[in-house]
Amino acid sequence: MSASGADSTRFAALVRSAKSVAVGAHVDPDGDAVGSTLGLVLALRSIGLNAVPVLASGDSVPETYAFLPGSGLYRAAIDTDVPDVFIALDTPTFARLGDAESLARSADDLIVIDHHPDNARFGTLSIVDPAASSVGGILWELLFEMDIDPDVDVATCLYTALVTDSGRFSYSNTTSRTFRIAAEMLEHGVDVQRVFTEVYESRSVGALALIGRTLERVTCVDGDSIAYSWVEDDDFTQTGALKAESENLIDEVRALRGARIVFLMKRSPGLVHVSLRAKGSADVGSVARAFGGGGHAAAAGFTFEGEIPDLLTVLLPALREAHG
Ligand code: AMP
Ligand code: MN
Ligand code: MN
């Protein structure tokens, strides 16, 4: 189901009457966060609106997505004036907006566009479609409903959102609608191979070494139905891999035959970020929420205060329960 006609009419009215629009997404942005933000900003600019992309964390766009058209427009949220309208993409709660939270709270209107099932619908207008594989796909449909014909730059950004969030059209969120939208994007000129090369085949040699460490540490429990691995801050310094290059590391672990739930821990002193993935029908989103995080049924995450052994003591029983 796409955004209802009433939603798209309200969206169009709000943005068309705004003197300034800022668009942001969740902290530690992934391909959907960056691609949907830049695609929407470029589309709004193409109809003469004053729109800027803002970073919820960090001071530059992740290297992997710097090739996207419009990436030079990004500014830090803390250096951005409060806009008439703030648009929060791919973000289920105020807190996940990081540095951009105060812009979102202070703007005259806040528009939320997301596909997280646990979205708090915290906008003046909230368009939430959990059946969509990416926010990029929701925006693609919304633009047509607003009679905006996307140019190749907009299509490239939104395609990058679509291809990354669907696991290159392979995760359980991939549907015929995902492929239909992709086909339309290609008809608008997207260079599929270029996006693939930039996103998946532009790793540094350090990032490959980090994959090696991740694979060496894969640990299986419960006869391989749960598998996990981890990386630490030292691994990044020693291999030279960039933090942004670890976004898809979890995919290396999910390759394991028979694994139903996989997770990857990224450890800093006293803090562990956990990425959870379900390959079958288990709901790892509810496990992540129980640990103060969130996400989708098949892809979720949370941050744990403590060390890996303590985390495993509580997480493994929770995951066993989740996969039944
Ligand atoms: P990740 O494992 O970081 O790639 O994230 C997978 C999914 O879980 C994404 O939809 C994230 O938005 C969500 N997620 C990750 N970490 C958190 C967190 N600390 N709190 C809420 N949601 C999260
Ligand atoms: Mn995301
Ligand atoms: Mn997303």
Tab-separated table of C-alpha atoms and ligand atoms in Angstrom:
chain	number	residue	atom	x	y	z
A	1	MET	CA	0.000	0.000	0.000
A	2	SER	CA	1.390	3.395	-0.911
A	3	ALA	CA	0.700	6.718	0.796
A	4	SER	CA	-3.014	7.497	0.620
A	5	GLY	CA	-4.193	10.264	-1.700
A	6	ALA	CA	-5.079	12.377	1.348
A	7	ASP	CA	-1.564	11.944	2.789
A	8	SER	CA	0.137	12.935	-0.432
A	9	THR	CA	-2.141	15.956	-0.842
A	10	ARG	CA	-1.309	17.112	2.700
A	11	PHE	CA	2.378	16.438	2.159
A	12	ALA	CA	2.332	18.502	-1.040
A	13	ALA	CA	0.455	21.367	0.641
A	14	LEU	CA	2.833	21.496	3.617
A	15	VAL	CA	6.056	21.481	1.599
A	16	ARG	CA	4.820	23.785	-1.162
A	17	SER	CA	3.890	26.490	1.353
A	18	ALA	CA	7.148	26.234	3.336
A	19	LYS	CA	9.848	28.873	2.913
A	20	SER	CA	12.438	26.417	4.153
A	21	VAL	CA	12.529	22.627	4.406
A	22	ALA	CA	15.174	20.509	6.156
A	23	VAL	CA	15.319	16.769	5.575
A	24	GLY	CA	17.046	14.359	7.947
A	25	ALA	CA	17.138	10.691	8.900
A	26	HIS	CA	18.434	8.456	11.674
A	27	VAL	CA	21.874	8.598	13.291
A	28	ASP	CA	24.611	6.431	11.734
A	29	PRO	CA	22.891	6.759	8.361
A	30	ASP	CA	22.598	3.759	6.051
A	31	GLY	CA	21.817	3.654	2.320
A	32	ASP	CA	18.106	4.263	2.843
A	33	ALA	CA	18.749	7.180	5.206
A	34	VAL	CA	21.162	8.947	2.828
A	35	GLY	CA	19.546	7.925	-0.471
A	36	SER	CA	16.021	8.893	0.549
A	37	THR	CA	17.174	12.173	2.106
A	38	LEU	CA	19.140	13.283	-0.958
A	39	GLY	CA	16.497	12.018	-3.413
A	40	LEU	CA	13.783	14.005	-1.663
A	41	VAL	CA	15.916	17.142	-1.315
A	42	LEU	CA	16.806	17.102	-5.027
A	43	ALA	CA	13.179	16.473	-6.009
A	44	LEU	CA	11.952	19.391	-3.871
A	45	ARG	CA	14.679	21.628	-5.277
A	46	SER	CA	13.638	20.639	-8.811
A	47	ILE	CA	10.265	22.330	-8.187
A	48	GLY	CA	11.908	25.451	-6.754
A	49	LEU	CA	11.662	24.683	-3.028
A	50	ASN	CA	14.371	25.638	-0.569
A	51	ALA	CA	15.343	22.219	0.853
A	52	VAL	CA	18.528	21.100	2.610
A	53	PRO	CA	19.724	17.683	3.820
A	54	VAL	CA	20.947	17.570	7.416
A	55	LEU	CA	23.145	15.043	9.198
A	56	ALA	CA	21.792	13.573	12.428
A	57	SER	CA	25.264	12.498	13.492
A	58	GLY	CA	28.841	13.142	12.405
A	59	ASP	CA	29.945	16.002	10.212
A	60	SER	CA	30.127	14.350	6.815
A	61	VAL	CA	28.181	11.897	4.710
A	62	PRO	CA	29.437	8.278	4.989
A	63	GLU	CA	32.167	7.724	2.361
A	64	THR	CA	30.178	4.887	0.732
A	65	TYR	CA	27.406	7.316	-0.241
A	66	ALA	CA	29.512	10.368	-1.087
A	67	PHE	CA	29.096	9.499	-4.791
A	68	LEU	CA	25.383	10.298	-4.649
A	69	PRO	CA	24.196	13.460	-6.402
A	70	GLY	CA	23.590	16.219	-3.865
A	71	SER	CA	25.846	14.748	-1.156
A	72	GLY	CA	27.758	18.070	-1.103
A	73	LEU	CA	24.592	19.813	0.080
A	74	TYR	CA	24.616	18.052	3.470
A	75	ARG	CA	25.157	20.202	6.515
A	76	ALA	CA	25.450	19.353	10.188
A	77	ALA	CA	22.121	19.647	12.010
A	78	ILE	CA	23.721	21.871	14.631
A	79	ASP	CA	24.709	24.398	11.912
A	80	THR	CA	21.205	24.518	10.431
A	81	ASP	CA	18.522	27.155	11.122
A	82	VAL	CA	15.134	25.910	12.290
A	83	PRO	CA	13.116	25.320	9.082
A	84	ASP	CA	9.397	25.873	8.481
A	85	VAL	CA	9.082	22.156	7.762
A	86	PHE	CA	11.313	19.336	8.958
A	87	ILE	CA	10.982	15.981	7.208
A	88	ALA	CA	12.203	12.947	9.176
A	89	LEU	CA	12.877	9.906	6.996
A	90	ASP	CA	13.522	6.268	7.989
A	91	THR	CA	13.387	7.270	11.650
A	92	PRO	CA	10.940	5.751	14.151
A	93	THR	CA	11.396	8.116	17.131
A	94	PHE	CA	12.582	11.629	17.986
A	95	ALA	CA	15.586	10.175	19.810
A	96	ARG	CA	16.890	8.430	16.670
A	97	LEU	CA	17.165	11.866	14.998
A	98	GLY	CA	20.266	12.561	17.081
A	99	ASP	CA	21.572	16.096	16.548
A	100	ALA	CA	18.559	16.872	14.337
A	101	GLU	CA	15.998	16.230	17.090
A	102	SER	CA	15.764	19.891	18.155
A	103	LEU	CA	15.232	21.053	14.530
A	104	ALA	CA	12.408	18.520	14.202
A	105	ARG	CA	10.836	19.631	17.482
A	106	SER	CA	11.113	23.360	16.717
A	107	ALA	CA	9.929	23.377	13.096
A	108	ASP	CA	6.388	24.664	12.466
A	109	ASP	CA	5.504	21.314	10.929
A	110	LEU	CA	7.143	17.922	11.227
A	111	ILE	CA	6.546	15.340	8.512
A	112	VAL	CA	7.530	11.723	9.239
A	113	ILE	CA	7.924	9.251	6.373
A	114	ASP	CA	8.992	5.767	7.390
A	115	HIS	CA	8.622	2.007	7.079
A	116	HIS	CA	9.568	0.929	10.628
A	117	PRO	CA	6.586	-0.947	12.105
A	118	ASP	CA	7.332	0.553	15.531
A	119	ASN	CA	7.270	4.151	14.262
A	120	ALA	CA	5.815	6.422	16.950
A	121	ARG	CA	4.000	8.532	14.304
A	122	PHE	CA	5.484	11.614	15.919
A	123	GLY	CA	4.856	14.092	13.095
A	124	THR	CA	2.170	16.645	12.320
A	125	LEU	CA	1.803	14.334	9.339
A	126	SER	CA	3.110	10.776	9.592
A	127	ILE	CA	3.194	8.506	6.549
A	128	VAL	CA	4.259	5.053	7.771
A	129	ASP	CA	4.143	2.025	5.513
A	130	PRO	CA	5.679	-1.096	7.131
A	131	ALA	CA	5.046	-3.082	3.939
A	132	ALA	CA	7.492	-0.885	2.008
A	133	SER	CA	11.008	-2.290	1.662
A	134	SER	CA	12.570	1.190	1.886
A	135	VAL	CA	11.668	4.816	2.452
A	136	GLY	CA	13.228	5.475	-0.969
A	137	GLY	CA	10.418	3.408	-2.520
A	138	ILE	CA	7.699	5.240	-0.565
A	139	LEU	CA	9.120	8.581	-1.770
A	140	TRP	CA	9.279	7.380	-5.361
A	141	GLU	CA	5.514	6.734	-5.315
A	142	LEU	CA	4.828	9.967	-3.424
A	143	LEU	CA	6.655	12.093	-6.024
A	144	PHE	CA	4.432	10.772	-8.809
A	145	GLU	CA	1.340	11.433	-6.705
A	146	MET	CA	2.605	15.046	-6.442
A	147	ASP	CA	3.108	15.181	-10.228
A	148	ILE	CA	6.871	15.515	-9.861
A	149	ASP	CA	8.726	13.617	-12.586
A	150	PRO	CA	12.033	12.511	-10.986
A	151	ASP	CA	15.220	13.236	-12.924
A	152	VAL	CA	18.102	10.764	-13.111
A	153	ASP	CA	19.778	12.187	-9.982
A	154	VAL	CA	16.643	11.762	-7.877
A	155	ALA	CA	16.161	8.264	-9.305
A	156	THR	CA	19.785	7.324	-8.511
A	157	CYS	CA	19.463	8.412	-4.874
A	158	LEU	CA	16.153	6.665	-4.350
A	159	TYR	CA	17.358	3.518	-6.160
A	160	THR	CA	20.358	3.390	-3.802
A	161	ALA	CA	17.924	3.492	-0.868
A	162	LEU	CA	15.881	0.697	-2.432
A	163	VAL	CA	18.760	-1.594	-3.337
A	164	THR	CA	20.512	-1.307	0.041
A	165	ASP	CA	17.440	-1.722	2.282
A	166	SER	CA	16.168	-4.713	0.291
A	167	GLY	CA	19.562	-6.432	0.495
A	168	ARG	CA	19.931	-6.098	-3.273
A	169	PHE	CA	16.350	-7.335	-3.795
A	170	SER	CA	16.822	-10.416	-1.625
A	171	TYR	CA	15.668	-9.831	1.959
A	172	SER	CA	12.199	-10.881	3.117
A	173	ASN	CA	10.945	-7.295	2.648
A	174	THR	CA	11.441	-7.587	-1.136
A	175	THR	CA	8.150	-7.781	-3.049
A	176	SER	CA	6.882	-7.414	-6.593
A	177	ARG	CA	6.302	-3.754	-5.687
A	178	THR	CA	10.024	-3.357	-4.922
A	179	PHE	CA	10.926	-4.711	-8.360
A	180	ARG	CA	8.240	-2.634	-10.063
A	181	ILE	CA	9.598	0.556	-8.493
A	182	ALA	CA	13.142	-0.483	-9.435
A	183	ALA	CA	12.042	-1.013	-13.042
A	184	GLU	CA	10.579	2.494	-13.128
A	185	MET	CA	13.797	3.900	-11.685
A	186	LEU	CA	15.798	2.190	-14.432
A	187	GLU	CA	13.458	3.717	-17.002
A	188	HIS	CA	14.444	7.079	-15.482
A	189	GLY	CA	18.092	6.415	-16.294
A	190	VAL	CA	19.624	4.828	-13.193
A	191	ASP	CA	23.024	3.253	-13.881
A	192	VAL	CA	22.602	0.043	-11.857
A	193	GLN	CA	26.161	-1.128	-12.265
A	194	ARG	CA	27.599	2.181	-11.137
A	195	VAL	CA	25.541	2.119	-7.948
A	196	PHE	CA	26.595	-1.499	-7.337
A	197	THR	CA	30.269	-0.671	-7.848
A	198	GLU	CA	30.118	2.392	-5.600
A	199	VAL	CA	28.168	0.748	-2.783
A	200	TYR	CA	29.434	-2.847	-2.823
A	201	GLU	CA	32.705	-2.920	-4.731
A	202	SER	CA	34.587	0.101	-3.443
A	203	ARG	CA	35.901	-1.329	-0.172
A	204	SER	CA	39.365	-0.419	1.046
A	205	VAL	CA	41.831	-3.264	1.601
A	206	GLY	CA	41.406	-2.552	5.329
A	207	ALA	CA	37.682	-3.205	5.044
A	208	LEU	CA	38.400	-6.575	3.432
A	209	ALA	CA	40.715	-7.406	6.337
A	210	LEU	CA	37.869	-6.467	8.702
A	211	ILE	CA	35.605	-8.940	6.875
A	212	GLY	CA	38.335	-11.548	7.451
A	213	ARG	CA	38.341	-10.899	11.190
A	214	THR	CA	34.543	-11.013	11.298
A	215	LEU	CA	34.447	-14.354	9.488
A	216	GLU	CA	37.188	-15.889	11.667
A	217	ARG	CA	35.187	-15.064	14.780
A	218	VAL	CA	31.852	-16.481	13.657
A	219	THR	CA	30.482	-18.453	16.578
A	220	CYS	CA	27.534	-20.820	16.291
A	221	VAL	CA	25.182	-21.780	19.064
A	222	ASP	CA	22.214	-24.120	19.183
A	223	GLY	CA	23.440	-26.302	16.318
A	224	ASP	CA	24.097	-23.290	14.076
A	225	SER	CA	20.580	-21.829	14.323
A	226	ILE	CA	22.062	-18.729	15.995
A	227	ALA	CA	25.393	-17.328	14.815
A	228	TYR	CA	27.263	-14.211	15.776
A	229	SER	CA	30.521	-12.349	15.386
A	230	TRP	CA	32.018	-9.101	16.594
A	231	VAL	CA	34.435	-6.286	15.808
A	232	GLU	CA	36.098	-3.882	18.205
A	233	ASP	CA	37.465	-0.351	17.911
A	234	ASP	CA	40.988	-1.836	17.708
A	235	ASP	CA	40.015	-3.826	14.610
A	236	PHE	CA	39.281	-0.573	12.810
A	237	THR	CA	42.573	1.013	13.838
A	238	GLN	CA	44.602	-2.097	13.051
A	239	THR	CA	43.020	-2.825	9.644
A	240	GLY	CA	42.438	0.806	8.630
A	241	ALA	CA	38.791	0.054	7.826
A	242	LEU	CA	36.392	2.982	8.219
A	243	LYS	CA	33.388	2.671	10.521
A	244	ALA	CA	31.116	3.348	7.539
A	245	GLU	CA	32.577	0.308	5.798
A	246	SER	CA	31.130	-1.982	8.465
A	247	GLU	CA	27.497	-1.290	7.490
A	248	ASN	CA	27.105	-4.585	5.596
A	249	LEU	CA	29.424	-6.751	7.739
A	250	ILE	CA	26.407	-8.524	9.209
A	251	ASP	CA	25.648	-9.924	5.731
A	252	GLU	CA	28.852	-11.978	5.926
A	253	VAL	CA	27.510	-13.724	9.029
A	254	ARG	CA	24.060	-14.313	7.617
A	255	ALA	CA	25.602	-16.357	4.801
A	256	LEU	CA	25.871	-19.305	7.204
A	257	ARG	CA	23.711	-22.276	6.203
A	258	GLY	CA	20.902	-23.071	8.622
A	259	ALA	CA	21.301	-19.914	10.712
A	260	ARG	CA	17.909	-18.494	11.623
A	261	ILE	CA	19.107	-15.533	13.646
A	262	VAL	CA	22.476	-13.815	13.259
A	263	PHE	CA	23.951	-10.867	15.022
A	264	LEU	CA	27.040	-8.711	14.867
A	265	MET	CA	28.413	-6.811	17.832
A	266	LYS	CA	30.460	-3.646	17.394
A	267	ARG	CA	32.278	-3.003	20.633
A	268	SER	CA	33.688	0.259	21.961
A	269	PRO	CA	34.874	0.395	25.575
A	270	GLY	CA	31.801	-0.088	27.794
A	271	LEU	CA	29.381	0.004	24.854
A	272	VAL	CA	28.251	-2.635	22.341
A	273	HIS	CA	26.096	-1.862	19.285
A	274	VAL	CA	24.227	-4.977	18.205
A	275	SER	CA	22.845	-5.582	14.709
A	276	LEU	CA	20.287	-8.400	14.646
A	277	ARG	CA	18.940	-10.203	11.573
A	278	ALA	CA	16.315	-12.930	11.225
A	279	LYS	CA	16.543	-15.116	8.134
A	280	GLY	CA	13.237	-16.858	8.819
A	281	SER	CA	10.104	-15.763	10.595
A	282	ALA	CA	11.591	-14.843	13.979
A	283	ASP	CA	10.916	-11.277	15.165
A	284	VAL	CA	14.232	-9.759	16.201
A	285	GLY	CA	12.625	-6.304	16.324
A	286	SER	CA	10.829	-7.203	19.547
A	287	VAL	CA	14.091	-8.519	21.025
A	288	ALA	CA	15.817	-5.243	20.092
A	289	ARG	CA	12.984	-3.269	21.686
A	290	ALA	CA	13.306	-5.285	24.893
A	291	PHE	CA	16.926	-4.080	24.973
A	292	GLY	CA	15.960	-0.447	24.395
A	293	GLY	CA	16.493	-0.412	20.624
A	294	GLY	CA	14.166	-1.051	17.705
A	295	GLY	CA	13.832	-1.921	14.048
A	296	HIS	CA	11.984	-4.302	11.762
A	297	ALA	CA	11.025	-7.933	12.431
A	298	ALA	CA	13.898	-9.122	10.236
A	299	ALA	CA	16.477	-6.371	10.884
A	300	ALA	CA	16.892	-4.548	14.147
A	301	GLY	CA	19.479	-3.145	16.519
A	302	PHE	CA	20.221	-1.771	19.947
A	303	THR	CA	23.070	-0.441	22.036
A	304	PHE	CA	24.092	-2.245	25.231
A	305	GLU	CA	25.994	-0.609	28.054
A	306	GLY	CA	28.527	-3.179	29.211
A	307	GLU	CA	30.834	-5.800	27.782
A	308	ILE	CA	30.279	-8.652	25.323
A	309	PRO	CA	30.233	-11.569	27.843
A	310	ASP	CA	27.535	-9.858	29.944
A	311	LEU	CA	25.556	-9.082	26.835
A	312	LEU	CA	25.679	-12.692	25.596
A	313	THR	CA	24.397	-13.936	28.935
A	314	VAL	CA	21.154	-12.024	28.494
A	315	LEU	CA	20.849	-11.849	24.704
A	316	LEU	CA	21.202	-15.536	23.814
A	317	PRO	CA	18.254	-16.659	25.985
A	318	ALA	CA	16.110	-13.849	24.525
A	319	LEU	CA	16.987	-14.912	20.961
A	320	ARG	CA	16.303	-18.595	21.693
A	321	GLU	CA	12.847	-17.591	22.815
A	322	ALA	CA	12.358	-15.436	19.695
A	323	HIS	CA	13.053	-18.251	17.246
A	324	GLY	CA	11.038	-20.765	19.228
B	1	AMP	P1	21.499	-1.884	11.936
B	1	AMP	O1	21.611	-3.252	12.503
B	1	AMP	O2	22.222	-0.847	12.732
B	1	AMP	O3	21.788	-1.868	10.469
B	1	AMP	O4	19.967	-1.499	12.065
B	1	AMP	C1	18.949	-2.352	11.640
B	1	AMP	C2	17.597	-1.722	11.926
B	1	AMP	O5	17.451	-1.537	13.332
B	1	AMP	C3	17.395	-0.354	11.311
B	1	AMP	O6	16.054	-0.260	10.912
B	1	AMP	C4	17.693	0.605	12.429
B	1	AMP	O7	16.980	1.792	12.297
B	1	AMP	C5	17.250	-0.181	13.666
B	1	AMP	N1	18.108	0.145	14.808
B	1	AMP	C6	19.431	-0.094	14.916
B	1	AMP	N2	19.920	0.340	16.091
B	1	AMP	C7	18.882	0.881	16.764
B	1	AMP	C8	18.732	1.521	18.050
B	1	AMP	N3	19.765	1.699	18.881
B	1	AMP	N4	17.515	1.945	18.387
B	1	AMP	C9	16.448	1.780	17.558
B	1	AMP	N5	16.526	1.193	16.343
B	1	AMP	C10	17.705	0.744	15.941
B	2	MN	MN	17.878	2.947	7.888
B	3	MN	MN	14.945	1.956	5.870
